[in-house]
Coordinates of C-alpha atoms in Angstrom, one line a residue:
D1 CA 2.2 15.9 -18.4
I2 CA 0.6 14.0 -15.6
C3 CA 3.7 11.9 -14.9
A4 CA 5.9 15.0 -14.7
R5 CA 3.4 16.7 -12.3
A6 CA 3.2 13.7 -10.1
E7 CA 7.0 13.5 -9.9
A8 CA 7.3 17.2 -9.2
E9 CA 4.7 17.1 -6.4
S10 CA 6.3 14.1 -4.7
T11 CA 9.6 15.9 -4.1
G12 CA 8.2 17.8 -1.2
N13 CA 7.2 14.8 0.8
L14 CA 9.9 12.4 -0.5
K15 CA 7.4 9.8 -1.6
R16 CA 8.4 7.5 -4.5
V17 CA 6.4 7.8 -7.7
W18 CA 6.3 5.0 -10.3
T19 CA 5.5 6.4 -13.7
G20 CA 6.0 5.2 -17.2
H21 CA 6.7 8.6 -18.5
G22 CA 3.7 8.4 -20.8
R23 CA 4.4 4.8 -21.8
S24 CA 2.4 1.8 -20.8
L25 CA 4.2 -0.5 -18.3
D26 CA 3.8 -4.3 -18.1
W27 CA 4.2 -4.7 -14.4
P28 CA 4.4 -8.6 -14.3
T29 CA 7.4 -8.6 -16.6
A30 CA 9.1 -5.6 -15.0
Q31 CA 11.8 -7.6 -13.4
G32 CA 15.5 -7.5 -13.1
E33 CA 18.2 -5.8 -11.0
A34 CA 17.3 -2.2 -12.1
F35 CA 13.7 -2.7 -11.0
L36 CA 14.7 -4.2 -7.7
R37 CA 17.2 -1.4 -6.9
R38 CA 14.5 1.2 -7.4
A39 CA 11.8 -0.7 -5.5
V40 CA 13.9 -1.6 -2.4
E41 CA 15.2 0.7 0.3
V42 CA 17.4 -0.5 3.1
K43 CA 17.5 1.3 6.4
N44 CA 19.6 0.5 9.4
V45 CA 18.3 0.9 12.9
W46 CA 20.8 1.0 15.7
V47 CA 19.5 -0.2 19.1
P48 CA 21.9 0.6 21.9
Y49 CA 22.0 -1.8 24.8
G50 CA 24.3 -2.2 27.9
D51 CA 26.8 -4.9 28.8

């Protein structure tokens, strides 16, 4: 119930929420490609400059 509420309230400000959906998470062993894809966000910044 708390996890669902946190996820619902975070949609308005676009903040990421890490929940276990009621399960206990073992953070030191939470590794792998799926974990990294959710944890990392890549943004590009274009800086215009003259010749």
